[in-house]
Coordinates of C-alpha atoms and ligand atoms in Angstrom, one line a residue:
M1 CA 0.0 0.0 0.0
Y2 CA 1.2 3.5 -0.9
I3 CA 0.8 7.1 0.2
S4 CA 0.1 8.9 -3.0
G5 CA -0.8 12.4 -1.5
I6 CA -0.3 14.4 1.6
G7 CA -1.7 17.7 2.8
R8 CA -1.9 19.7 6.0
T9 CA -2.8 23.1 7.4
E10 CA -0.5 25.3 9.5
F11 CA -0.7 24.3 13.2
G12 CA -1.3 26.8 15.9
F13 CA -4.0 29.4 16.5
S14 CA -6.6 29.3 13.6
K15 CA -9.7 31.3 12.9
Q16 CA -10.9 28.6 10.6
S17 CA -13.8 26.3 11.6
L18 CA -13.5 22.5 11.9
P19 CA -15.0 22.0 8.4
Q20 CA -12.7 24.7 6.9
L21 CA -9.6 23.0 8.4
I22 CA -10.8 19.6 7.2
Y23 CA -11.5 20.9 3.7
K24 CA -8.1 22.6 3.4
A25 CA -6.2 19.4 4.4
I26 CA -8.2 17.3 2.0
Y27 CA -7.7 19.8 -0.8
E28 CA -3.9 19.9 -0.3
A29 CA -3.7 16.0 -0.2
I30 CA -5.7 15.6 -3.4
K31 CA -3.7 18.3 -5.1
D32 CA -0.5 16.5 -4.1
S33 CA -1.8 13.1 -5.4
P34 CA -2.4 11.8 -9.0
I35 CA -5.7 10.4 -7.6
S36 CA -8.8 12.6 -8.0
I37 CA -11.4 13.1 -5.3
E38 CA -13.9 11.1 -7.5
Q39 CA -11.5 8.1 -7.3
I40 CA -11.7 8.0 -3.5
D41 CA -13.7 5.0 -2.3
A42 CA -13.8 5.7 1.5
I43 CA -12.7 8.2 4.0
F44 CA -11.5 7.8 7.6
V45 CA -11.8 10.9 9.8
S46 CA -9.9 11.2 13.1
N47 CA -10.7 13.6 15.9
F48 CA -10.7 13.5 19.7
L49 CA -12.4 16.5 21.3
S50 CA -14.9 18.2 18.9
G51 CA -17.8 16.7 21.0
L52 CA -16.5 18.4 24.2
C53 CA -15.0 21.5 22.7
D54 CA -17.8 22.3 20.1
N55 CA -20.7 20.0 20.7
Q56 CA -20.0 18.8 17.2
L57 CA -19.9 15.0 16.7
H58 CA -20.9 13.1 13.6
L59 CA -17.8 14.4 11.9
N60 CA -18.1 11.8 9.1
S61 CA -21.3 13.5 8.1
I62 CA -19.6 16.9 8.2
V63 CA -17.0 15.5 5.7
S64 CA -19.8 14.1 3.6
S65 CA -21.4 17.6 3.5
L66 CA -18.1 19.0 2.2
L67 CA -18.0 16.4 -0.6
P68 CA -21.7 16.1 -1.5
E69 CA -21.2 14.3 -4.8
L70 CA -19.4 11.3 -3.3
K71 CA -21.9 9.6 -0.9
I72 CA -19.2 7.0 0.0
P73 CA -18.5 5.3 3.3
I74 CA -17.0 7.8 5.8
I75 CA -16.1 6.6 9.3
R76 CA -14.9 8.5 12.4
I77 CA -12.1 7.1 14.5
E78 CA -11.1 8.1 18.1
T79 CA -8.3 6.8 20.2
A80 CA -7.5 10.1 22.0
C81 CA -4.1 11.6 20.9
S82 CA -3.4 8.7 18.6
S83 CA -6.7 9.0 16.7
G84 CA -4.9 10.0 13.5
A85 CA -2.5 7.1 13.5
T86 CA -5.3 4.7 14.3
A87 CA -7.3 6.1 11.4
L88 CA -4.4 5.4 9.1
Y89 CA -4.1 1.9 10.6
Q90 CA -7.9 1.3 10.1
S91 CA -7.7 2.6 6.5
L92 CA -5.0 0.1 5.7
I93 CA -7.0 -2.8 7.2
S94 CA -9.9 -1.8 5.0
M95 CA -7.8 -1.7 1.8
P96 CA -8.8 -5.1 0.4
H97 CA -12.2 -3.5 -0.1
Y98 CA -11.0 -0.3 -1.7
R99 CA -8.5 1.1 -4.2
N100 CA -8.0 4.6 -2.8
V101 CA -8.9 5.9 0.6
L102 CA -8.5 9.3 2.2
V103 CA -7.5 9.7 5.9
V104 CA -8.1 13.1 7.4
G105 CA -7.6 14.3 11.0
V106 CA -8.6 17.5 12.7
E107 CA -8.7 19.2 16.0
K108 CA -9.7 22.7 17.1
M109 CA -8.8 23.6 20.7
T110 CA -7.4 27.1 21.1
H111 CA -10.8 28.8 21.5
V112 CA -11.5 26.8 24.7
D113 CA -10.5 28.2 28.1
N114 CA -7.4 26.4 29.2
I115 CA -8.8 25.1 32.5
K116 CA -11.8 23.6 30.8
L117 CA -9.7 22.2 28.0
T118 CA -7.4 20.5 30.5
G119 CA -10.5 18.7 31.8
H120 CA -11.5 17.8 28.3
I121 CA -8.1 16.3 27.6
A122 CA -8.3 14.4 30.8
S123 CA -11.3 12.5 29.4
A124 CA -8.6 10.2 27.8
S125 CA -7.8 9.0 31.3
D126 CA -9.9 6.9 33.7
R127 CA -12.7 8.8 35.2
T128 CA -12.5 7.2 38.7
L129 CA -8.8 6.3 39.0
D130 CA -7.3 9.5 37.4
Q131 CA -9.8 12.3 36.7
E132 CA -11.5 12.3 40.1
Q133 CA -8.0 12.3 41.7
G134 CA -7.1 15.4 39.8
L135 CA -4.5 13.6 37.8
I136 CA -4.4 15.8 34.7
F137 CA -2.1 15.0 31.7
P138 CA 1.0 17.0 32.7
A139 CA 0.8 15.4 36.1
N140 CA 0.7 11.9 34.7
Y141 CA 3.8 12.5 32.6
A142 CA 5.5 14.2 35.5
L143 CA 5.1 11.0 37.5
I144 CA 6.6 9.0 34.7
A145 CA 9.5 11.4 34.4
Q146 CA 10.2 11.2 38.2
Q147 CA 10.3 7.4 38.0
H148 CA 12.5 7.4 34.9
F149 CA 15.0 9.9 36.6
Q150 CA 15.1 7.8 39.7
R151 CA 15.5 4.4 37.9
Y152 CA 17.9 5.4 35.2
N153 CA 19.6 8.6 36.3
S154 CA 18.2 10.5 33.4
T155 CA 17.9 14.2 34.2
H156 CA 15.8 17.3 33.4
E157 CA 18.8 18.6 31.4
D158 CA 18.1 15.7 29.0
L159 CA 14.6 16.9 28.5
V160 CA 15.8 20.4 28.0
L161 CA 18.0 19.1 25.1
I162 CA 15.0 17.3 23.5
S163 CA 12.9 20.5 23.8
Y164 CA 15.7 22.7 22.3
K165 CA 16.2 20.3 19.4
N166 CA 12.4 20.2 18.6
H167 CA 12.1 24.0 18.7
Q168 CA 15.1 24.3 16.4
N169 CA 13.5 21.9 14.0
A170 CA 10.2 23.8 14.1
N171 CA 12.1 26.9 13.1
L172 CA 12.8 25.1 9.8
N173 CA 9.2 24.0 9.3
P174 CA 7.0 26.9 7.9
L175 CA 3.8 25.1 9.0
A176 CA 4.8 24.4 12.6
H177 CA 3.0 26.0 15.6
F178 CA 6.3 27.5 16.9
N179 CA 8.0 28.2 13.6
Y180 CA 8.1 31.9 14.4
K181 CA 9.5 31.5 18.0
K182 CA 13.3 31.8 18.6
V183 CA 13.9 29.6 21.7
T184 CA 17.2 29.6 23.6
M185 CA 18.5 27.0 26.1
E186 CA 18.2 29.7 28.8
M187 CA 14.5 30.2 28.0
I188 CA 13.9 26.5 28.4
E189 CA 16.1 26.2 31.5
N190 CA 14.3 29.1 33.2
A191 CA 10.7 28.1 32.1
P192 CA 7.9 28.1 34.7
L193 CA 7.1 24.8 36.4
V194 CA 3.9 23.0 35.2
A195 CA 4.1 19.7 37.1
A196 CA 7.5 18.9 38.7
P197 CA 9.9 18.1 37.0
L198 CA 8.1 19.2 33.8
T199 CA 8.1 22.9 32.9
L200 CA 6.4 24.9 30.1
F201 CA 8.9 23.8 27.5
D202 CA 8.4 20.1 28.3
C203 CA 4.7 20.4 27.2
S204 CA 3.3 20.3 23.7
P205 CA 1.1 23.4 23.1
I206 CA -2.6 23.7 22.5
S207 CA -3.0 23.8 18.7
D208 CA -5.6 23.9 15.9
G209 CA -5.0 22.1 12.6
A210 CA -5.7 19.3 10.2
A211 CA -3.8 16.9 8.1
A212 CA -4.7 14.4 5.3
L213 CA -3.3 11.4 3.4
V214 CA -4.3 9.7 0.2
I215 CA -3.7 5.9 0.4
S216 CA -3.7 3.8 -2.8
D217 CA -3.5 0.0 -3.2
K218 CA -1.1 0.4 -6.1
R219 CA 1.9 2.7 -6.9
T220 CA 0.5 5.8 -8.7
S221 CA 3.7 7.8 -9.3
S222 CA 7.5 7.8 -8.5
R223 CA 6.7 10.1 -5.5
D224 CA 4.6 7.4 -3.7
I225 CA 5.9 6.1 -0.4
E226 CA 5.2 2.5 0.5
I227 CA 3.8 1.5 3.9
I228 CA 5.6 -1.7 4.8
G229 CA 4.8 -2.2 8.5
M230 CA 2.0 -1.4 11.0
G231 CA 1.1 -2.3 14.5
I232 CA -1.2 -1.3 17.3
G233 CA -0.7 -2.2 21.0
T234 CA -3.0 -1.4 23.9
D235 CA -2.6 -1.3 27.7
F236 CA -4.5 -0.4 30.9
I237 CA -5.9 3.2 30.7
S238 CA -4.6 4.3 34.1
L239 CA -1.0 4.4 35.3
S240 CA -2.2 3.1 38.6
Q241 CA -3.0 -0.2 36.9
R242 CA 0.4 -0.6 35.3
K243 CA 3.3 -2.8 36.5
E244 CA 5.9 -0.1 35.6
L245 CA 5.9 3.5 34.6
T246 CA 9.3 3.9 32.9
S247 CA 8.2 2.3 29.6
F248 CA 5.0 1.9 27.5
E249 CA 4.1 -1.8 27.0
A250 CA 1.7 -0.8 24.2
T251 CA 4.6 0.7 22.2
K252 CA 6.7 -2.4 22.5
I253 CA 3.8 -4.5 21.3
A254 CA 3.0 -2.2 18.4
A255 CA 6.7 -1.9 17.4
K256 CA 7.2 -5.6 17.3
K257 CA 4.2 -6.1 15.0
A258 CA 5.4 -3.3 12.7
Y259 CA 9.0 -4.4 12.6
D260 CA 8.0 -8.1 12.0
M261 CA 5.7 -7.1 9.2
A262 CA 8.3 -4.8 7.6
K263 CA 11.0 -7.3 8.1
V264 CA 13.3 -4.6 9.5
G265 CA 14.7 -3.7 12.9
P266 CA 15.2 -0.4 14.8
E267 CA 18.8 -0.3 13.5
D268 CA 17.4 0.1 9.9
I269 CA 15.3 3.2 10.6
N270 CA 16.8 6.4 9.1
V271 CA 14.2 9.0 10.4
A272 CA 11.4 8.8 13.0
E273 CA 8.5 10.8 14.3
L274 CA 7.9 10.0 18.0
H275 CA 5.0 11.0 20.2
D276 CA 6.5 13.8 22.3
C277 CA 3.3 15.2 23.9
F278 CA 5.7 15.8 26.8
T279 CA 9.5 15.6 26.3
I280 CA 9.8 12.6 28.6
S281 CA 7.7 10.5 26.2
E282 CA 10.2 11.2 23.4
L283 CA 12.9 9.8 25.7
I284 CA 11.0 6.7 26.7
S285 CA 9.7 6.1 23.2
M286 CA 13.2 5.9 21.8
E287 CA 13.9 3.1 24.3
D288 CA 10.5 1.3 23.7
L289 CA 11.1 1.3 20.0
G290 CA 14.5 -0.3 20.4
F291 CA 16.6 2.6 19.2
C292 CA 18.6 2.0 22.4
K293 CA 18.4 -0.1 25.5
P294 CA 16.0 0.9 28.4
G295 CA 17.5 3.8 30.3
E296 CA 19.9 4.7 27.5
G297 CA 17.8 7.2 25.6
K298 CA 19.7 10.0 27.4
Y299 CA 22.9 9.0 25.6
L300 CA 21.3 9.4 22.2
V301 CA 20.2 12.9 23.2
R302 CA 23.5 14.0 24.9
E303 CA 25.5 12.7 21.9
K304 CA 23.2 14.7 19.5
R305 CA 22.4 11.5 17.6
T306 CA 18.6 12.5 17.3
M307 CA 19.3 15.8 15.6
I308 CA 18.7 16.2 11.9
K309 CA 22.4 15.6 11.2
G310 CA 22.6 12.7 13.7
D311 CA 22.4 9.0 12.8
I312 CA 18.8 8.6 14.1
P313 CA 17.0 12.0 13.5
I314 CA 13.8 12.3 15.6
N315 CA 11.0 14.7 15.1
T316 CA 12.5 16.7 12.3
D317 CA 9.2 18.7 11.9
G318 CA 9.5 20.0 15.5
G319 CA 7.5 17.1 17.0
L320 CA 4.3 17.6 18.9
K321 CA 6.4 19.9 21.2
A322 CA 7.0 22.6 18.6
N323 CA 5.2 21.5 15.4
G324 CA 2.1 21.5 17.6
H325 CA -0.4 18.9 18.8
P326 CA -3.9 19.3 17.3
M327 CA -4.6 15.8 18.7
G328 CA -6.9 14.3 16.0
A329 CA -4.4 15.5 13.3
S330 CA -1.1 14.8 15.0
G331 CA -0.7 11.2 14.0
I332 CA -1.3 12.1 10.4
S333 CA 1.0 15.1 10.4
Q334 CA 3.8 12.8 11.7
V335 CA 3.3 10.6 8.6
Y336 CA 3.2 13.8 6.4
E337 CA 6.7 14.6 7.7
I338 CA 8.0 11.1 7.1
V339 CA 6.7 11.2 3.5
M340 CA 8.4 14.6 3.0
Q341 CA 11.6 13.1 4.2
L342 CA 11.5 9.9 2.2
R343 CA 10.5 11.8 -1.0
K344 CA 13.5 14.1 -0.3
E345 CA 11.2 17.1 -0.3
A346 CA 11.9 18.3 3.3
G347 CA 14.1 21.3 2.3
K348 CA 16.2 22.7 5.1
R349 CA 15.3 19.9 7.5
Q350 CA 16.1 17.1 5.0
V351 CA 17.8 14.1 6.5
Q352 CA 20.5 12.8 4.2
N353 CA 20.0 9.3 2.7
A354 CA 16.6 8.7 4.4
N355 CA 15.1 5.5 3.0
L356 CA 13.2 3.9 5.9
G357 CA 11.0 6.0 8.2
L358 CA 8.9 5.2 11.3
S359 CA 6.0 7.0 12.9
H360 CA 4.9 6.4 16.5
S361 CA 1.8 7.8 18.2
L362 CA 0.5 7.4 21.8
G363 CA -3.1 7.6 22.9
G364 CA -3.7 8.9 26.4
I365 CA -0.9 7.9 28.8
G366 CA 0.1 5.0 26.6
G367 CA -3.2 3.2 26.7
T368 CA -2.9 3.0 22.9
S369 CA 0.2 3.0 20.8
V370 CA 0.5 2.9 17.0
V371 CA 3.6 2.4 14.9
H372 CA 3.9 2.5 11.1
I373 CA 7.0 1.9 9.0
F374 CA 7.5 3.5 5.5
R375 CA 9.9 2.9 2.6
G376 CA 11.0 5.4 0.0
E377 CA 12.2 4.6 -3.6
Ligands
LIG1 N1 5.7 25.4 25.1 C1 6.3 26.5 24.9 N2 5.7 27.7 25.0 C2 4.3 27.7 25.3 C3 3.6 26.5 25.4 C4 4.3 25.3 25.3 N3 3.7 24.1 25.4 N4 2.3 26.8 25.6 C5 2.2 28.1 25.6 N5 3.4 28.7 25.4 C6 3.8 30.1 25.4 C7 2.9 30.9 24.5 O1 3.4 31.0 23.2 C8 3.0 32.2 25.2 O2 4.2 32.8 24.8 P1 4.3 34.4 24.6 O3 4.0 35.1 25.9 O4 5.7 34.6 24.1 O5 3.3 34.7 23.5 C9 3.0 31.9 26.7 O6 3.6 30.6 26.7 C10 1.7 31.9 27.4 O7 0.8 31.1 26.6 P2 -0.6 30.6 27.1 O8 -1.4 30.1 26.0 O9 -1.2 31.6 28.1 O10 -0.1 29.3 28.0 P3 -0.9 28.5 29.1 O11 -0.2 28.8 30.4 O12 -2.4 28.8 29.0 O13 -0.7 27.0 28.6 C11 0.3 24.9 29.0 C12 0.5 26.4 28.8 C13 1.6 24.1 29.1 C14 -0.6 24.7 30.3 C15 -0.5 24.3 27.8 O14 0.2 24.5 26.6 C16 -0.9 22.9 27.9 O15 -1.9 22.6 28.6 N6 -0.1 22.0 27.3 C17 -0.4 20.5 27.4 C18 -1.4 20.1 26.5 C19 -1.7 18.6 26.7 O16 -1.9 18.2 27.8 N7 -1.8 17.9 25.6 C20 -2.1 16.5 25.6 C21 -0.9 15.8 25.7 S1 -1.2 14.0 25.8

């Protein structure tokens, strides 16, 4: 199966409505693909919060209203922050029935008051075990960071380096949320605390945006990128139910499935997009995906190996940290970036000799994890 077209909007604050964001991403993806909108057989729409933020559900029907001539199957997918990656997974599962499908993800969050929005985001955690205890998302990931620091002697300075790298990469990405912002190490080191040890610059921002992909069962042009591996893993929804907090079991399961299907290993990957909703999850995900042993992610960071010019560049678009995190769209925009890299169209942030790419997306606090592997020409 092949990705024959990609499209996205800018991430960040947007005055556009949900339907306008969706339309723009679809328009860009179709413009980028040899496949026309009339050739699309089905659409998968991913979104997490529009019910809570806008009292707008039934997004599949919204998409149908935007494309009234089609009357094709359109299905909404939700797995919290990994909704976009799960929609791609589901579209691939459906491919024996279709020739071309479209995957589009959207989120609009910046218009909602931050306290209210933090509550809405917490709906991805367990109501009784987490939400009623006040365990909001930054606090969950802060607990994970505390445990990782204690067990492996990783430090907050490692997270500062991850944040700095991702902000630098976003400066090279014109569509990124923080493309405009010049961030220094001093700004990150002196940032206000959000949930100890995590500070403002450890958190992904609140972003609006949409992204879309055209998937085809056969190669349509020399710019197509092949999808060679996919896997989903799941786990308990609440950290309080897990055996350990310093890794995500769901990612290890998803990665094994994807590597086995692709017949490659972590050492073969040239460029990766990892779910860095908080900087600690980039560190842990490197370990869970096998880029290094458990507890050794800090060395990849300290030795600059995850930078664009390193041997395993991670989050070249700025990651969720600085490209932005419009949750329903994030998993799809990660794939957008991998396609740009494997097509050698990533401009100033191009990784040299990138042939195999990987995308990784977490839902909630690792209750869902989705991994895809891609091959260029
Ligand atoms: N990283 C860096 N800078 C950020 C930022 C972030 N995550 N979020 C906001 N800022 C900056 C803004 O650009 C603004 O800078 P300026 O004064 O130079 O313009 C400043 O901080 C204040 O912005 P504001 O929107 O008022 O921030 P806030 O305090 O309302 O929100 C957080 C900050 C961290 C609470 C918010 O971004 C957040 O909740 N992030 C986590 C989202 C989340 O949980 N996602 C799910 C992950 S699974």
